[in-house]
Coordinates of C-alpha atoms in Angstrom, one line a residue:
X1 CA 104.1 94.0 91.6
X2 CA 104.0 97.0 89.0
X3 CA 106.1 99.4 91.9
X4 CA 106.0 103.4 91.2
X5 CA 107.0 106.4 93.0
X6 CA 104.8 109.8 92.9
X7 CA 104.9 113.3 94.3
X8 CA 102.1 115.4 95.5
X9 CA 103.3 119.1 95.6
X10 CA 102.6 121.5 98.5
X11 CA 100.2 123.3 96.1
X12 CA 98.1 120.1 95.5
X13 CA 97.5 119.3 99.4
X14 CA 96.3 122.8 100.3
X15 CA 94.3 123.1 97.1
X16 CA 92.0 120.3 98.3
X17 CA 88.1 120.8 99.0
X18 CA 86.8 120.5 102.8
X19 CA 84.5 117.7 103.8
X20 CA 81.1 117.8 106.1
X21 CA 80.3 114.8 107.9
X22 CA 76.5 114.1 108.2
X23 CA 73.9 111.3 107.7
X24 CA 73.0 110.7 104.3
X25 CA 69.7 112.7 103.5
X26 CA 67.9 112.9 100.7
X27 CA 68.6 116.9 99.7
X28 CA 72.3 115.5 100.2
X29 CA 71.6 112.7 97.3
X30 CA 69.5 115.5 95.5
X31 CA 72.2 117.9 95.5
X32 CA 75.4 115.1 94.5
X33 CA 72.6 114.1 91.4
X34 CA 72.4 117.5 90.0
X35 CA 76.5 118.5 90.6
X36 CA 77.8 118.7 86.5
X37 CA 81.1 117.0 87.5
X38 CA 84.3 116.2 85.3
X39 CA 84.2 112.6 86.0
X40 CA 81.0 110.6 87.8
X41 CA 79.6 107.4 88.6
X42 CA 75.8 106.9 86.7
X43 CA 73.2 106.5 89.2
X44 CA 73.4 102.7 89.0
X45 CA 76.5 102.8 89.9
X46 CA 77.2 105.0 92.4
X47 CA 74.4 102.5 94.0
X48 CA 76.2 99.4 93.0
X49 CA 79.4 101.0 94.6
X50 CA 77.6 101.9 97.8
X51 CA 76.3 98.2 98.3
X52 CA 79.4 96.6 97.6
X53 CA 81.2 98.9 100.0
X54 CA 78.4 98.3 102.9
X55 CA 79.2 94.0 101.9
X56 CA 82.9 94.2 102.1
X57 CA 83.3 97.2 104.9
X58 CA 80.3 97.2 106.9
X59 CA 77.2 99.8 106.9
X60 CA 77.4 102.9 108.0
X61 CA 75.1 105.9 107.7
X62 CA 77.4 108.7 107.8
X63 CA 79.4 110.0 104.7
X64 CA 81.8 112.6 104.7
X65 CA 80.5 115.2 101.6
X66 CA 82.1 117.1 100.2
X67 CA 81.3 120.8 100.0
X68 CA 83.1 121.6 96.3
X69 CA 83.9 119.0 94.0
X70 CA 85.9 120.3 91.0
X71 CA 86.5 116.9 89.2
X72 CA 85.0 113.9 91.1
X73 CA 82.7 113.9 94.1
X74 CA 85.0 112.2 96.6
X75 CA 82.5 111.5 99.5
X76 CA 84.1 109.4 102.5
X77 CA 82.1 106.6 103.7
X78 CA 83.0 106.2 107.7
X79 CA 81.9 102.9 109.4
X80 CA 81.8 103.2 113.1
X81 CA 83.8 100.5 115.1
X82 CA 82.3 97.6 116.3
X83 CA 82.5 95.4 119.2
X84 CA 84.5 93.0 116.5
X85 CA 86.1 95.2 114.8
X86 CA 86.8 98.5 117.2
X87 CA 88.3 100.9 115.0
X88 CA 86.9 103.0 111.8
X89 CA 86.7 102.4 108.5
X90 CA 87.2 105.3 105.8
X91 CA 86.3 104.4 102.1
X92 CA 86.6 107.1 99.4
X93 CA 83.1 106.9 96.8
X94 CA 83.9 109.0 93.6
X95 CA 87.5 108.8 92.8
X96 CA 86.5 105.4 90.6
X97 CA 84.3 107.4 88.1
X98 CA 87.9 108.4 86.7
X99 CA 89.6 105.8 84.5
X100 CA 93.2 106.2 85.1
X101 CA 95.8 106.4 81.9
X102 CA 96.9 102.1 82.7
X103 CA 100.0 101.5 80.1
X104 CA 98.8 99.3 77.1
X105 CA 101.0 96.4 78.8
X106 CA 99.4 96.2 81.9
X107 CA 95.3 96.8 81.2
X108 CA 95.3 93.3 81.5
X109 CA 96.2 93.2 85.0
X110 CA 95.3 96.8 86.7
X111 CA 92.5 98.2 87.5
X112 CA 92.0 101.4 85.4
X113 CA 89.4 102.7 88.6
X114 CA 90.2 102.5 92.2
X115 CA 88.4 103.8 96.0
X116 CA 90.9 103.8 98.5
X117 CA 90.7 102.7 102.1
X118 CA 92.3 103.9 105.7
X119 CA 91.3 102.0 108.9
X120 CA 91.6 104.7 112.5
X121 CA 91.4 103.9 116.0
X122 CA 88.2 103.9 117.8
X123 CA 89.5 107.4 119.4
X124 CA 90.3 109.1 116.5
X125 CA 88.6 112.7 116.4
X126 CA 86.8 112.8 112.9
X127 CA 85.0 115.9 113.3
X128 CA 88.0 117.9 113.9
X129 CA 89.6 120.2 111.3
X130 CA 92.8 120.2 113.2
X131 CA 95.5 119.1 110.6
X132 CA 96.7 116.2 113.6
X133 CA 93.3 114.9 113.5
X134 CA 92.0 115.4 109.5
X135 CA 95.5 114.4 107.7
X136 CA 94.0 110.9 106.8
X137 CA 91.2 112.1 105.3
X138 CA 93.7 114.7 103.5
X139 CA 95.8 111.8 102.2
X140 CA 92.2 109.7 101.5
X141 CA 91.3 112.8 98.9
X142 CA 94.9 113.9 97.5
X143 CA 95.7 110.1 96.5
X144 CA 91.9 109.9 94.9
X145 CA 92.4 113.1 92.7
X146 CA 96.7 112.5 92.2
X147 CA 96.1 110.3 89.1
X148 CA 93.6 112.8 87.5
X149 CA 96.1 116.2 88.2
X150 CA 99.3 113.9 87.3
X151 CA 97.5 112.2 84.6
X152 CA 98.9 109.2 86.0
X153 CA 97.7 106.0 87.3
X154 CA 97.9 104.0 90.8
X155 CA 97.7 100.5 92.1
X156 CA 98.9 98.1 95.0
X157 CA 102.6 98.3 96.1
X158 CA 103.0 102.5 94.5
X159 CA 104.0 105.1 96.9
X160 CA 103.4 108.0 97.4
X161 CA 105.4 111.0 98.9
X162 CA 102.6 113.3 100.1
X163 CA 104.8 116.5 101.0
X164 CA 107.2 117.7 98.4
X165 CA 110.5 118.2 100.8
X166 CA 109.4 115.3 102.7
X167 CA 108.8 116.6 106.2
X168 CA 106.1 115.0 107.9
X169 CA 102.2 115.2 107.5
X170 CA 101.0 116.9 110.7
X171 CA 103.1 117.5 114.2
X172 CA 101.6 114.5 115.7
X173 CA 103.5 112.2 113.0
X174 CA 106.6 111.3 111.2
X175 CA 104.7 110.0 108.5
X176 CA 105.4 112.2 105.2
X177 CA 104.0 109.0 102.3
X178 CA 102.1 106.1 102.1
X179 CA 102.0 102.8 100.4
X180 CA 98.8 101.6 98.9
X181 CA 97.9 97.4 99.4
X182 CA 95.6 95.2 98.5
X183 CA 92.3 96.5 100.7
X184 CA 91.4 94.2 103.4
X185 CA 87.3 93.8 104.4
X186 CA 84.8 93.1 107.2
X187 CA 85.6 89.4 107.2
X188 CA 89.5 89.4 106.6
X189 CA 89.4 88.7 103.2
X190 CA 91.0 90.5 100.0
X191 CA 88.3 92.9 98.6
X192 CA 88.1 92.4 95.1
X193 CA 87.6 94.7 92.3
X194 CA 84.1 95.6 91.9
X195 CA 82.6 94.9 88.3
X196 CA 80.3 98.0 87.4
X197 CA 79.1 96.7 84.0
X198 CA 79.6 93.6 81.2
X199 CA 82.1 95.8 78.9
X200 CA 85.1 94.8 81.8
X201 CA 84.7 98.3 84.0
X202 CA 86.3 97.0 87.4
X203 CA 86.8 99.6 90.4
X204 CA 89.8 98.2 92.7
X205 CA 89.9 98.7 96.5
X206 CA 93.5 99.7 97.7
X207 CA 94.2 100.3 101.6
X208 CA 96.4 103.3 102.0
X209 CA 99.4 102.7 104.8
X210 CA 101.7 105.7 106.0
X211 CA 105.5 105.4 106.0
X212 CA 107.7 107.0 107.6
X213 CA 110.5 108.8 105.7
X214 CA 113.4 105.8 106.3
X215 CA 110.5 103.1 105.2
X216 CA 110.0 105.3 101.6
X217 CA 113.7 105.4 101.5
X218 CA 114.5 101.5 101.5
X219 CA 111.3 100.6 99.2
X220 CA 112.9 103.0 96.7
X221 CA 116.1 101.3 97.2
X222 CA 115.0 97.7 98.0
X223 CA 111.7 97.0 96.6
X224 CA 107.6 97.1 98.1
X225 CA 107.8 92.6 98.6
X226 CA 111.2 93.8 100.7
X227 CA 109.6 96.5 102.7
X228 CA 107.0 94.1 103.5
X229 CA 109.2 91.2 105.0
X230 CA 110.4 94.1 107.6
X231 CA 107.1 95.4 108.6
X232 CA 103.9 93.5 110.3
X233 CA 101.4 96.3 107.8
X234 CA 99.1 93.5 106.3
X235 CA 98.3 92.1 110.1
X236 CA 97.5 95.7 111.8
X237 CA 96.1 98.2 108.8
X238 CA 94.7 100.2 111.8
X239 CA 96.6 103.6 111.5
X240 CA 98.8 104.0 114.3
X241 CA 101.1 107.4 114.8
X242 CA 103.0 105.9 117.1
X243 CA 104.2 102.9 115.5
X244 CA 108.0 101.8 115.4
X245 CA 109.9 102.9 112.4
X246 CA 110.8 99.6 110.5
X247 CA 113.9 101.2 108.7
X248 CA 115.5 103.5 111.4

């Protein structure tokens, strides 16, 4: 495990674009087409990535769009719960067009592009702007465009710190980070990186999971295998805000 610490300043959260949650139409596709953007997927593969997250996630037909997108065009793909599998599923599609700054020593092993992933319970008001309610979709867009303000990079077992004094993300949680993992999909397998071309362009999947201050605390201190062995994260990824606090 490659294990990293990163900030996200105060300035960085509140900077970040809204989002509009609709079904797909085609001005919507017209309109992300025609967007001059920093960093973006071709048409081929914004496709390819939209298939492969309907294979691995589900299908859904409504995408969270963004209204400005300054860099990437972060869109959130939501699939509704089903009788199977009753909670949502949030993918980002966008943040991979970026290739992260991998060290020389690890391009062999990390992905230089990444999506990232958050699962919610059925219950879990998504058209709300209240900050209780739209925090994970915060976090979803602040880790996608973290490695292109930090000029950084990001893979499984990195945290995050996602306020700068560390006090928690909304009132209705202690959470103030996350922890990204390996993503987990429709069927209970590993996702695997995606493969966008021949030349070895790979887009990695990583499931985001909130920690409380204490948990940040011991991974610092201990290590992300450590923090593992005390929590049950890889068998419930469903975000819960009232989950016990593994390190208090």
């Amino acid at each position: 495990m490659f294990c990293k610490r990163l900030f996200v300043s105060s300035l960085f959260i509140t900077a970040l674009v809204t989002t509009t949650y609709a079904q797909t139409t085609p001005s919507m596709e017209k309109e992300r087409k025609e967007t001059v953007l920093q960093y973006a997927y071709s048409e081929k593969e914004w496709d390819k990535v939209s298939d492969y997250i309907e294979q691995q996630y589900g299908k859904s037909d409504i995408v969270g769009h963004e209204m400005v997108s300054p860099d990437i065009h972060c869109d959130i793909v939501i699939v509704p719960p089903t009788e199977e599998q009753p909670y949502y599923k949030l993918i980002t599609m966008g943040a991979g067009a970026y290739k992260m700054n991998i060290p020389k020593d690890l391009r062999s092993y990390v992905c230089d592009r990444a999506e990232y992933v958050i699962f919610l319970p059925k219950d879990w008001n998504l058209q709300s702007s209240k900050e209780e309610d739209y925090w994970p979709i915060r976090m979803l867009k602040t880790i996608a465009r973290l490695p292109i303000r930090a000029e950084d990079w990001l893979c499984d077992s990195h945290d995050v710190q996602l306020t700068e004094d560390g006090s928690p993300l909304a009132e209705n949680t202690g959470f103030n980070s996350c922890v990204l993992m390996s993503s987990i999909g429709k069927n209970g397998q590993e996702v695997k990186p995606l493969k966008l071309g021949l030349i070895g362009k790979k887009v990695a999947f990583y499931q985001l999971y909130p920690l409380y201050p204490e948990e940040l605390q011991f991974k610092m201190e201990h290590s992300f295998d450590e923090l593992m062995d005390k929590m049950d994260a890889e068998d419930n990824l469903i975000i819960n805000i009232h989950r016990k606090n593994y390190c208090k």
